[in-house]
mmCIF file of C-alpha atoms and ligand atoms in Angstrom:
data_model
loop_
_atom_site.group_PDB
_atom_site.id
_atom_site.type_symbol
_atom_site.label_atom_id
_atom_site.label_comp_id
_atom_site.label_asym_id
_atom_site.label_seq_id
_atom_site.Cartn_x
_atom_site.Cartn_y
_atom_site.Cartn_z
ATOM 1 C CA MET A 184 -2.354 -24.407 30.621
ATOM 2 C CA ILE A 185 0.367 -24.804 28.086
ATOM 3 C CA ARG A 186 3.523 -26.579 29.444
ATOM 4 C CA ARG A 187 5.665 -25.812 26.455
ATOM 5 C CA LEU A 188 4.645 -23.257 23.969
ATOM 6 C CA CYS A 189 6.456 -23.025 20.855
ATOM 7 C CA VAL A 190 6.250 -19.899 18.543
ATOM 8 C CA ILE A 191 7.617 -19.997 15.215
ATOM 9 C CA GLY A 192 8.119 -16.269 14.000
ATOM 10 C CA VAL A 193 8.349 -14.118 17.073
ATOM 11 C CA GLY A 194 7.471 -10.749 15.611
ATOM 12 C CA LEU A 195 4.563 -8.516 16.530
ATOM 13 C CA ILE A 196 1.760 -11.065 16.540
ATOM 14 C CA GLY A 197 3.957 -14.192 17.928
ATOM 15 C CA GLY A 198 5.693 -12.187 20.367
ATOM 16 C CA SER A 199 2.418 -10.443 21.571
ATOM 17 C CA LEU A 200 0.839 -13.831 21.952
ATOM 18 C CA ALA A 201 3.895 -15.034 23.949
ATOM 19 C CA LEU A 202 3.751 -12.077 26.215
ATOM 20 C CA ALA A 203 -0.152 -12.276 26.746
ATOM 21 C CA LEU A 204 0.153 -15.843 27.778
ATOM 22 C CA ARG A 205 3.070 -15.207 29.918
ATOM 23 C CA ARG A 206 1.252 -12.404 31.835
ATOM 24 C CA ALA A 207 -1.982 -14.703 32.223
ATOM 25 C CA GLY A 208 0.349 -17.371 33.751
ATOM 26 C CA TYR A 209 -1.243 -19.621 31.057
ATOM 27 C CA CYS A 210 2.271 -21.076 30.038
ATOM 28 C CA GLY A 211 5.077 -22.940 31.446
ATOM 29 C CA GLN A 212 8.140 -22.600 28.993
ATOM 30 C CA ILE A 213 7.980 -20.395 25.900
ATOM 31 C CA VAL A 214 10.317 -21.663 23.013
ATOM 32 C CA GLY A 215 10.980 -19.386 20.018
ATOM 33 C CA ALA A 216 11.776 -20.376 16.446
ATOM 34 C CA GLY A 217 12.527 -18.095 13.493
ATOM 35 C CA ARG A 218 15.592 -17.601 10.823
ATOM 36 C CA HIS A 219 17.719 -15.209 12.759
ATOM 37 C CA ALA A 220 19.443 -15.509 15.928
ATOM 38 C CA GLU A 221 19.614 -11.947 16.706
ATOM 39 C CA THR A 222 15.797 -11.411 16.470
ATOM 40 C CA LEU A 223 15.385 -14.418 18.847
ATOM 41 C CA GLU A 224 18.021 -13.021 21.235
ATOM 42 C CA ARG A 225 16.324 -9.926 21.437
ATOM 43 C CA ALA A 226 13.055 -11.778 21.950
ATOM 44 C CA ARG A 227 14.630 -13.318 25.006
ATOM 45 C CA ASP A 228 16.203 -10.250 26.295
ATOM 46 C CA LEU A 229 12.851 -8.471 26.222
ATOM 47 C CA GLY A 230 11.511 -11.571 28.190
ATOM 48 C CA VAL A 231 9.082 -12.675 25.570
ATOM 49 C CA ILE A 232 10.551 -16.177 25.164
ATOM 50 C CA ASP A 233 12.667 -18.285 27.459
ATOM 51 C CA GLY A 234 14.770 -19.887 24.954
ATOM 52 C CA TYR A 235 14.899 -20.296 21.167
ATOM 53 C CA ASP A 236 16.118 -22.825 18.600
ATOM 54 C CA LEU A 237 16.945 -22.116 14.702
ATOM 55 C CA ASP A 238 16.194 -25.538 13.878
ATOM 56 C CA PHE A 239 12.382 -25.661 13.556
ATOM 57 C CA ALA A 240 12.459 -29.223 13.917
ATOM 58 C CA GLN A 241 14.181 -29.373 17.185
ATOM 59 C CA ALA A 242 11.876 -26.235 18.521
ATOM 60 C CA VAL A 243 8.816 -28.249 18.241
ATOM 61 C CA GLY A 244 10.232 -31.122 20.260
ATOM 62 C CA GLY A 245 8.141 -31.583 23.325
ATOM 63 C CA ALA A 246 5.851 -28.827 22.734
ATOM 64 C CA ASP A 247 2.182 -29.184 23.607
ATOM 65 C CA MET A 248 1.365 -26.244 21.393
ATOM 66 C CA VAL A 249 3.059 -24.924 18.212
ATOM 67 C CA VAL A 250 1.913 -21.340 17.182
ATOM 68 C CA LEU A 251 3.112 -20.511 13.196
ATOM 69 C CA ALA A 252 3.485 -16.649 13.385
ATOM 70 C CA VAL A 253 5.504 -16.219 10.164
ATOM 71 C CA PRO A 254 4.590 -14.170 7.014
ATOM 72 C CA MET A 255 1.976 -16.065 4.795
ATOM 73 C CA ARG A 256 4.335 -17.319 2.023
ATOM 74 C CA ALA A 257 6.601 -19.009 4.696
ATOM 75 C CA MET A 258 4.081 -21.145 6.011
ATOM 76 C CA ALA A 259 4.530 -23.980 3.497
ATOM 77 C CA THR A 260 8.147 -24.031 4.214
ATOM 78 C CA VAL A 261 7.814 -24.134 7.937
ATOM 79 C CA LEU A 262 5.134 -26.746 7.908
ATOM 80 C CA ALA A 263 7.455 -29.126 5.706
ATOM 81 C CA SER A 264 10.324 -28.624 8.074
ATOM 82 C CA ILE A 265 8.282 -29.461 11.392
ATOM 83 C CA HIS A 266 5.639 -32.320 10.150
ATOM 84 C CA ASP A 267 7.792 -35.223 10.772
ATOM 85 C CA HIS A 268 8.729 -34.029 13.919
ATOM 86 C CA LEU A 269 5.561 -33.083 15.531
ATOM 87 C CA ALA A 270 4.345 -35.582 18.396
ATOM 88 C CA PRO A 271 0.583 -36.802 17.652
ATOM 89 C CA GLU A 272 -0.449 -34.940 20.718
ATOM 90 C CA THR A 273 1.080 -31.451 19.774
ATOM 91 C CA ILE A 274 -1.527 -29.046 18.830
ATOM 92 C CA LEU A 275 -0.575 -26.853 15.866
ATOM 93 C CA THR A 276 -2.351 -23.578 14.935
ATOM 94 C CA ASP A 277 -1.347 -20.526 12.959
ATOM 95 C CA VAL A 278 -2.031 -16.718 12.898
ATOM 96 C CA GLY A 279 -2.052 -15.935 9.076
ATOM 97 C CA SER A 280 -4.183 -13.481 7.592
ATOM 98 C CA ALA A 281 -5.605 -15.753 4.863
ATOM 99 C CA LYS A 282 -7.149 -19.182 5.888
ATOM 100 C CA GLY A 283 -7.531 -21.094 2.630
ATOM 101 C CA ALA A 284 -3.899 -20.664 1.552
ATOM 102 C CA VAL A 285 -2.510 -22.009 4.884
ATOM 103 C CA ILE A 286 -4.960 -25.029 4.923
ATOM 104 C CA GLU A 287 -3.775 -25.684 1.212
ATOM 105 C CA ALA A 288 -0.302 -25.498 2.389
ATOM 106 C CA ALA A 289 -1.123 -27.879 5.220
ATOM 107 C CA GLY A 290 -2.791 -30.248 2.980
ATOM 108 C CA ALA A 291 0.290 -30.385 0.701
ATOM 109 C CA VAL A 292 2.823 -31.192 3.396
ATOM 110 C CA PHE A 293 0.766 -33.524 5.429
ATOM 111 C CA GLY A 294 -1.260 -35.288 3.029
ATOM 112 C CA ASP A 295 -4.414 -35.967 5.287
ATOM 113 C CA LEU A 296 -5.059 -32.805 7.360
ATOM 114 C CA PRO A 297 -4.197 -33.612 11.104
ATOM 115 C CA SER A 298 -6.669 -33.636 13.593
ATOM 116 C CA ALA A 299 -4.514 -31.538 16.019
ATOM 117 C CA PHE A 300 -4.412 -28.656 13.513
ATOM 118 C CA VAL A 301 -6.723 -25.655 13.839
ATOM 119 C CA PRO A 302 -5.852 -22.598 11.590
ATOM 120 C CA GLY A 303 -6.505 -19.442 13.216
ATOM 121 C CA HIS A 304 -6.449 -15.495 12.838
ATOM 122 C CA PRO A 305 -6.452 -12.988 15.351
ATOM 123 C CA VAL A 306 -8.167 -9.548 14.074
ATOM 124 C CA ALA A 307 -5.576 -7.294 15.688
ATOM 125 C CA GLY A 308 -2.425 -5.785 14.855
ATOM 126 C CA THR A 309 -0.824 -2.398 14.305
ATOM 127 C CA GLU A 310 1.209 -1.039 11.394
ATOM 128 C CA ASN A 311 4.425 -1.930 13.426
ATOM 129 C CA SER A 312 6.463 -5.092 13.014
ATOM 130 C CA GLY A 313 8.850 -7.232 14.744
ATOM 131 C CA VAL A 314 9.441 -8.272 18.413
ATOM 132 C CA GLU A 315 10.108 -4.780 19.604
ATOM 133 C CA ALA A 316 6.573 -3.903 18.607
ATOM 134 C CA ALA A 317 4.992 -6.807 20.577
ATOM 135 C CA PHE A 318 2.873 -6.065 23.572
ATOM 136 C CA PRO A 319 0.708 -8.339 25.718
ATOM 137 C CA GLU A 320 -2.654 -6.229 25.351
ATOM 138 C CA LEU A 321 -2.684 -6.565 21.705
ATOM 139 C CA PHE A 322 -5.415 -9.093 21.747
ATOM 140 C CA GLN A 323 -7.391 -7.731 24.645
ATOM 141 C CA GLY A 324 -11.223 -7.563 23.861
ATOM 142 C CA ARG A 325 -10.209 -8.243 20.189
ATOM 143 C CA ARG A 326 -11.641 -11.007 18.015
ATOM 144 C CA VAL A 327 -9.697 -14.299 16.799
ATOM 145 C CA ILE A 328 -11.463 -16.313 14.234
ATOM 146 C CA LEU A 329 -10.600 -20.032 13.946
ATOM 147 C CA THR A 330 -11.433 -21.782 11.050
ATOM 148 C CA PRO A 331 -11.224 -25.548 11.852
ATOM 149 C CA THR A 332 -10.874 -27.845 9.080
ATOM 150 C CA PRO A 333 -13.204 -31.028 8.840
ATOM 151 C CA ALA A 334 -10.185 -33.164 10.522
ATOM 152 C CA SER A 335 -9.687 -30.763 13.571
ATOM 153 C CA SER A 336 -10.846 -32.620 16.484
ATOM 154 C CA PRO A 337 -12.890 -30.918 19.244
ATOM 155 C CA VAL A 338 -10.130 -31.266 21.787
ATOM 156 C CA ALA A 339 -7.797 -29.472 19.521
ATOM 157 C CA ILE A 340 -10.356 -26.759 18.920
ATOM 158 C CA ALA A 341 -11.011 -26.464 22.526
ATOM 159 C CA ALA A 342 -7.386 -25.868 23.281
ATOM 160 C CA VAL A 343 -6.554 -23.068 20.759
ATOM 161 C CA ARG A 344 -9.931 -21.413 21.839
ATOM 162 C CA LYS A 345 -8.640 -21.445 25.504
ATOM 163 C CA MET A 346 -5.211 -20.109 24.633
ATOM 164 C CA TRP A 347 -6.919 -17.311 22.849
ATOM 165 C CA MET A 348 -9.215 -16.470 25.799
ATOM 166 C CA ALA A 349 -6.079 -16.489 28.120
ATOM 167 C CA ALA A 350 -4.638 -13.981 25.620
ATOM 168 C CA GLY A 351 -7.788 -11.743 26.398
ATOM 169 C CA ALA A 352 -9.476 -12.338 22.954
ATOM 170 C CA THR A 353 -13.069 -13.409 22.191
ATOM 171 C CA VAL A 354 -13.042 -16.373 19.825
ATOM 172 C CA GLU A 355 -15.228 -17.197 17.005
ATOM 173 C CA GLU A 356 -15.246 -19.904 14.300
ATOM 174 C CA MET A 357 -15.980 -19.642 10.808
ATOM 175 C CA ASP A 358 -15.359 -21.521 7.536
ATOM 176 C CA ALA A 359 -12.130 -20.554 5.732
ATOM 177 C CA VAL A 360 -13.778 -19.244 2.628
ATOM 178 C CA SER A 361 -16.103 -16.908 4.486
ATOM 179 C CA HIS A 362 -13.087 -15.595 6.602
ATOM 180 C CA ASP A 363 -11.251 -15.242 3.270
ATOM 181 C CA ARG A 364 -14.025 -13.074 1.752
ATOM 182 C CA ILE A 365 -14.880 -11.244 4.879
ATOM 183 C CA LEU A 366 -11.234 -10.280 5.701
ATOM 184 C CA ALA A 367 -10.616 -9.240 1.993
ATOM 185 C CA ALA A 368 -13.453 -6.524 2.500
ATOM 186 C CA THR A 369 -12.826 -5.384 5.924
ATOM 187 C CA SER A 370 -8.837 -5.658 6.273
ATOM 188 C CA HIS A 371 -7.293 -6.205 2.822
ATOM 189 C CA LEU A 372 -9.051 -3.964 0.797
ATOM 190 C CA PRO A 373 -8.405 -0.919 3.079
ATOM 191 C CA HIS A 374 -4.546 -1.875 3.374
ATOM 192 C CA VAL A 375 -4.307 -2.137 -0.509
ATOM 193 C CA VAL A 376 -6.437 1.386 -0.855
ATOM 194 C CA ALA A 377 -3.914 3.112 1.590
ATOM 195 C CA PHE A 378 -0.884 1.707 -0.174
ATOM 196 C CA ALA A 379 -2.250 2.461 -3.527
ATOM 197 C CA LEU A 380 -3.238 6.023 -2.464
ATOM 198 C CA VAL A 381 0.156 7.026 -0.717
ATOM 199 C CA HIS A 382 2.000 5.230 -3.915
ATOM 200 C CA ALA A 383 0.151 7.512 -6.003
ATOM 201 C CA LEU A 384 0.778 10.524 -4.128
ATOM 202 C CA SER A 385 4.513 9.769 -4.002
ATOM 203 C CA GLN A 386 4.502 9.509 -7.781
ATOM 204 C CA MET A 387 2.864 13.003 -8.227
ATOM 205 C CA GLU A 388 5.415 15.517 -9.594
ATOM 206 C CA ALA A 389 5.748 17.891 -6.627
ATOM 207 C CA GLU A 390 5.268 15.080 -4.136
ATOM 208 C CA SER A 391 7.523 16.846 -1.321
ATOM 209 C CA GLU A 392 5.120 19.994 -1.787
ATOM 210 C CA VAL A 393 2.075 17.898 -1.775
ATOM 211 C CA LEU A 394 3.024 16.095 1.425
ATOM 212 C CA ARG A 395 4.055 19.276 3.229
ATOM 213 C CA TYR A 396 0.282 20.283 3.159
ATOM 214 C CA ALA A 397 -0.720 16.806 4.133
ATOM 215 C CA ALA A 398 -2.605 17.048 7.604
ATOM 216 C CA GLY A 399 -4.829 15.132 9.956
ATOM 217 C CA GLY A 400 -7.220 13.430 7.185
ATOM 218 C CA PHE A 401 -3.908 12.170 5.142
ATOM 219 C CA ARG A 402 -2.425 10.956 8.515
ATOM 220 C CA ASP A 403 -5.766 8.841 9.600
ATOM 221 C CA PHE A 404 -6.598 7.520 6.348
ATOM 222 C CA THR A 405 -2.848 6.341 5.348
ATOM 223 C CA ARG A 406 -1.553 5.021 8.941
ATOM 224 C CA ILE A 407 -1.681 1.533 7.612
ATOM 225 C CA ALA A 408 0.412 2.109 4.498
ATOM 226 C CA SER A 409 3.256 2.028 7.195
ATOM 227 C CA SER A 410 2.411 -1.801 7.496
ATOM 228 C CA ASP A 411 5.057 -4.168 6.411
ATOM 229 C CA PRO A 412 5.323 -4.573 2.613
ATOM 230 C CA VAL A 413 6.496 -8.203 2.876
ATOM 231 C CA MET A 414 3.635 -9.219 4.875
ATOM 232 C CA TRP A 415 1.098 -7.559 2.714
ATOM 233 C CA ARG A 416 2.517 -8.659 -0.532
ATOM 234 C CA ASP A 417 2.154 -12.062 0.879
ATOM 235 C CA ILE A 418 -1.348 -11.417 1.890
ATOM 236 C CA CYS A 419 -2.262 -10.122 -1.613
ATOM 237 C CA LEU A 420 -0.545 -13.085 -3.169
ATOM 238 C CA THR A 421 -2.371 -15.843 -0.991
ATOM 239 C CA ASN A 422 -5.902 -14.235 -0.892
ATOM 240 C CA ALA A 423 -6.012 -12.899 -4.460
ATOM 241 C CA PRO A 424 -9.348 -14.053 -5.635
ATOM 242 C CA ALA A 425 -11.101 -12.542 -2.654
ATOM 243 C CA ILE A 426 -9.161 -9.349 -2.670
ATOM 244 C CA LEU A 427 -9.922 -8.770 -6.189
ATOM 245 C CA ASP A 428 -13.527 -9.325 -5.908
ATOM 246 C CA ALA A 429 -13.474 -6.734 -3.200
ATOM 247 C CA LEU A 430 -11.289 -4.240 -5.388
ATOM 248 C CA ASP A 431 -14.040 -4.871 -8.344
ATOM 249 C CA GLN A 432 -16.910 -3.856 -5.806
ATOM 250 C CA PHE A 433 -14.431 -0.825 -4.607
ATOM 251 C CA GLN A 434 -13.725 0.268 -8.372
ATOM 252 C CA ALA A 435 -17.373 0.092 -9.176
ATOM 253 C CA GLY A 436 -18.188 2.678 -6.402
ATOM 254 C CA LEU A 437 -15.196 4.784 -7.179
ATOM 255 C CA ASP A 438 -16.638 4.818 -10.895
ATOM 256 C CA GLU A 439 -19.922 5.835 -9.570
ATOM 257 C CA LEU A 440 -18.470 8.733 -7.628
ATOM 258 C CA ILE A 441 -16.099 9.955 -10.678
ATOM 259 C CA GLN A 442 -19.349 10.120 -12.774
ATOM 260 C CA ALA A 443 -21.348 12.176 -10.139
ATOM 261 C CA ILE A 444 -18.577 14.616 -9.973
ATOM 262 C CA SER A 445 -17.930 14.732 -13.555
ATOM 263 C CA ALA A 446 -21.730 15.270 -14.144
ATOM 264 C CA GLY A 447 -21.814 18.032 -11.348
ATOM 265 C CA ASP A 448 -24.489 15.715 -9.608
ATOM 266 C CA GLY A 449 -24.307 16.956 -6.042
ATOM 267 C CA ALA A 450 -27.533 15.100 -4.910
ATOM 268 C CA ARG A 451 -25.621 11.911 -5.857
ATOM 269 C CA ILE A 452 -22.405 12.837 -4.328
ATOM 270 C CA GLU A 453 -24.083 13.599 -1.012
ATOM 271 C CA THR A 454 -26.402 10.528 -0.946
ATOM 272 C CA MET A 455 -23.175 8.534 -1.417
ATOM 273 C CA PHE A 456 -21.271 10.456 1.462
ATOM 274 C CA ARG A 457 -24.185 10.317 3.762
ATOM 275 C CA GLU A 458 -24.585 6.436 3.271
ATOM 276 C CA ALA A 459 -20.847 6.272 4.136
ATOM 277 C CA LYS A 460 -21.048 8.704 7.088
ATOM 278 C CA HIS A 461 -23.950 6.546 8.574
ATOM 279 C CA THR A 462 -22.066 3.378 8.192
ATOM 280 C CA ARG A 463 -19.066 4.616 9.727
ATOM 281 C CA ASP A 464 -20.863 6.536 12.495
ATOM 282 C CA ALA A 465 -22.387 3.057 13.461
ATOM 283 C CA PHE A 466 -19.327 1.541 13.663
ATOM 284 C CA ARG A 467 -18.145 0.412 17.037
ATOM 285 C CA TYR A 468 -14.522 -0.900 17.324
HETATM 286 P P1 NAP B 1339 6.360 -9.820 11.908
HETATM 287 O O1 NAP B 1339 6.172 -8.863 13.140
HETATM 288 O O2 NAP B 1339 7.206 -9.162 10.855
HETATM 289 O O3 NAP B 1339 7.044 -10.963 12.525
HETATM 290 C C1 NAP B 1339 7.160 -12.103 11.739
HETATM 291 C C2 NAP B 1339 8.192 -13.007 12.406
HETATM 292 O O4 NAP B 1339 8.278 -14.373 11.494
HETATM 293 C C3 NAP B 1339 9.481 -12.358 12.554
HETATM 294 O O5 NAP B 1339 9.973 -12.948 13.853
HETATM 295 C C4 NAP B 1339 10.523 -13.063 11.547
HETATM 296 O O6 NAP B 1339 11.765 -13.028 12.022
HETATM 297 C C5 NAP B 1339 9.812 -14.115 11.268
HETATM 298 N N1 NAP B 1339 10.183 -14.580 9.820
HETATM 299 C C6 NAP B 1339 9.908 -14.062 8.717
HETATM 300 N N2 NAP B 1339 10.057 -14.666 7.531
HETATM 301 C C7 NAP B 1339 10.395 -15.981 7.937
HETATM 302 C C8 NAP B 1339 10.760 -17.123 7.354
HETATM 303 N N3 NAP B 1339 10.692 -17.264 6.013
HETATM 304 N N4 NAP B 1339 10.828 -18.206 8.053
HETATM 305 C C9 NAP B 1339 10.821 -18.153 9.248
HETATM 306 N N5 NAP B 1339 10.550 -17.018 9.947
HETATM 307 C C10 NAP B 1339 10.514 -15.957 9.399
HETATM 308 O O7 NAP B 1339 5.061 -9.976 11.511
HETATM 309 P P2 NAP B 1339 3.610 -10.241 12.178
HETATM 310 O O8 NAP B 1339 2.783 -9.069 11.733
HETATM 311 O O9 NAP B 1339 3.814 -10.696 13.500
HETATM 312 O O10 NAP B 1339 2.778 -11.146 11.174
HETATM 313 C C11 NAP B 1339 2.985 -12.530 11.392
HETATM 314 C C12 NAP B 1339 1.736 -13.350 11.002
HETATM 315 O O11 NAP B 1339 0.573 -12.948 11.419
HETATM 316 C C13 NAP B 1339 1.624 -12.894 9.232
HETATM 317 O O12 NAP B 1339 1.037 -14.424 8.848
HETATM 318 C C14 NAP B 1339 0.447 -12.105 9.258
HETATM 319 O O13 NAP B 1339 -0.384 -12.458 8.004
HETATM 320 C C15 NAP B 1339 -0.315 -12.340 10.628
HETATM 321 N N6 NAP B 1339 -1.163 -11.280 10.941
HETATM 322 C C16 NAP B 1339 -0.646 -9.911 11.028
HETATM 323 C C17 NAP B 1339 -1.341 -8.985 11.650
HETATM 324 C C18 NAP B 1339 -0.600 -7.712 11.721
HETATM 325 O O14 NAP B 1339 -1.627 -6.744 11.960
HETATM 326 N N7 NAP B 1339 0.614 -7.530 11.652
HETATM 327 C C19 NAP B 1339 -2.741 -9.230 12.204
HETATM 328 C C20 NAP B 1339 -3.129 -10.622 12.351
HETATM 329 C C21 NAP B 1339 -2.289 -11.529 11.623
HETATM 330 P P3 NAP B 1339 13.078 -12.778 11.185
HETATM 331 O O15 NAP B 1339 12.890 -11.938 10.322
HETATM 332 O O16 NAP B 1339 14.036 -12.670 12.019
HETATM 333 O O17 NAP B 1339 12.972 -14.182 10.526
#
């Protein structure tokens, strides 16, 4: 049980975690922190947090667990503003979508990584942002990947693991490099491709005419292009090498398909589509 939880960044992920832990009876008091009083007042009105502080240093005072749930490129600034104010026993974790960059930011701020720091990433989300989009079931049956550093203590890892389990998630551990490579392929690449596809369509001459005829396939494939541009800009910038590797592989596949279509090579096209269908049909969410 967490006596006092501090969530910095009470949006979709931070807000959903707070709601899930409250519902599970796993938390005493929940304090929010962020840039804007309006966001935090809304969070309080919605029953997501009990109170808030715009001063991050004060917000973490007395907390036994601090969760950073801000966009990737805000992590370093937030870490810098709290690092002198964290009690040694306060456990610190984050929900950032790329782990190497958060660990690097923590290293730059703390020098030696603290034993109470356990980076994490819930592999769950929606295309919506902000506290209004938060809901307590978001993590139910979903995976959370922890990427402990060599300094992370077993006690801190266990506490973060238990928190996510109380929120309904199953928890796995992985090293940060593997996490960033795998998530670049399975999450970051599909988002980048969806954004690129919709952007390309929006640049076409008769865009309104083109989109008038868009139907289920367009809707299903492009839902994630409605995701928050700032969040995805930050993910691209903070996991660039792994995303570029994934894009290279995707581009090779696209080139192969272009060649097959240009050559009228129906057998090659069908084989590629069959292999893709087989993989997709076997996928269980
Ligand atoms: P979100 O709904 O936009 O929430 C972000 C929160 O951070 C908001 O409360 C925002 O409030 C606050 N914030 C924004 N910039 C800030 C800054 N510079 N300093 C302090 N607070 C700031 O975003 P989210 O979807 O919850 O994503 C949060 C984190 O979770 C990101 O690191 C993302 O990579 C990760 N994540 C997202 C998903 C997903 O599918 N959405 C899944 C897994 C992990 P104000 O704007 O009022 O400041």
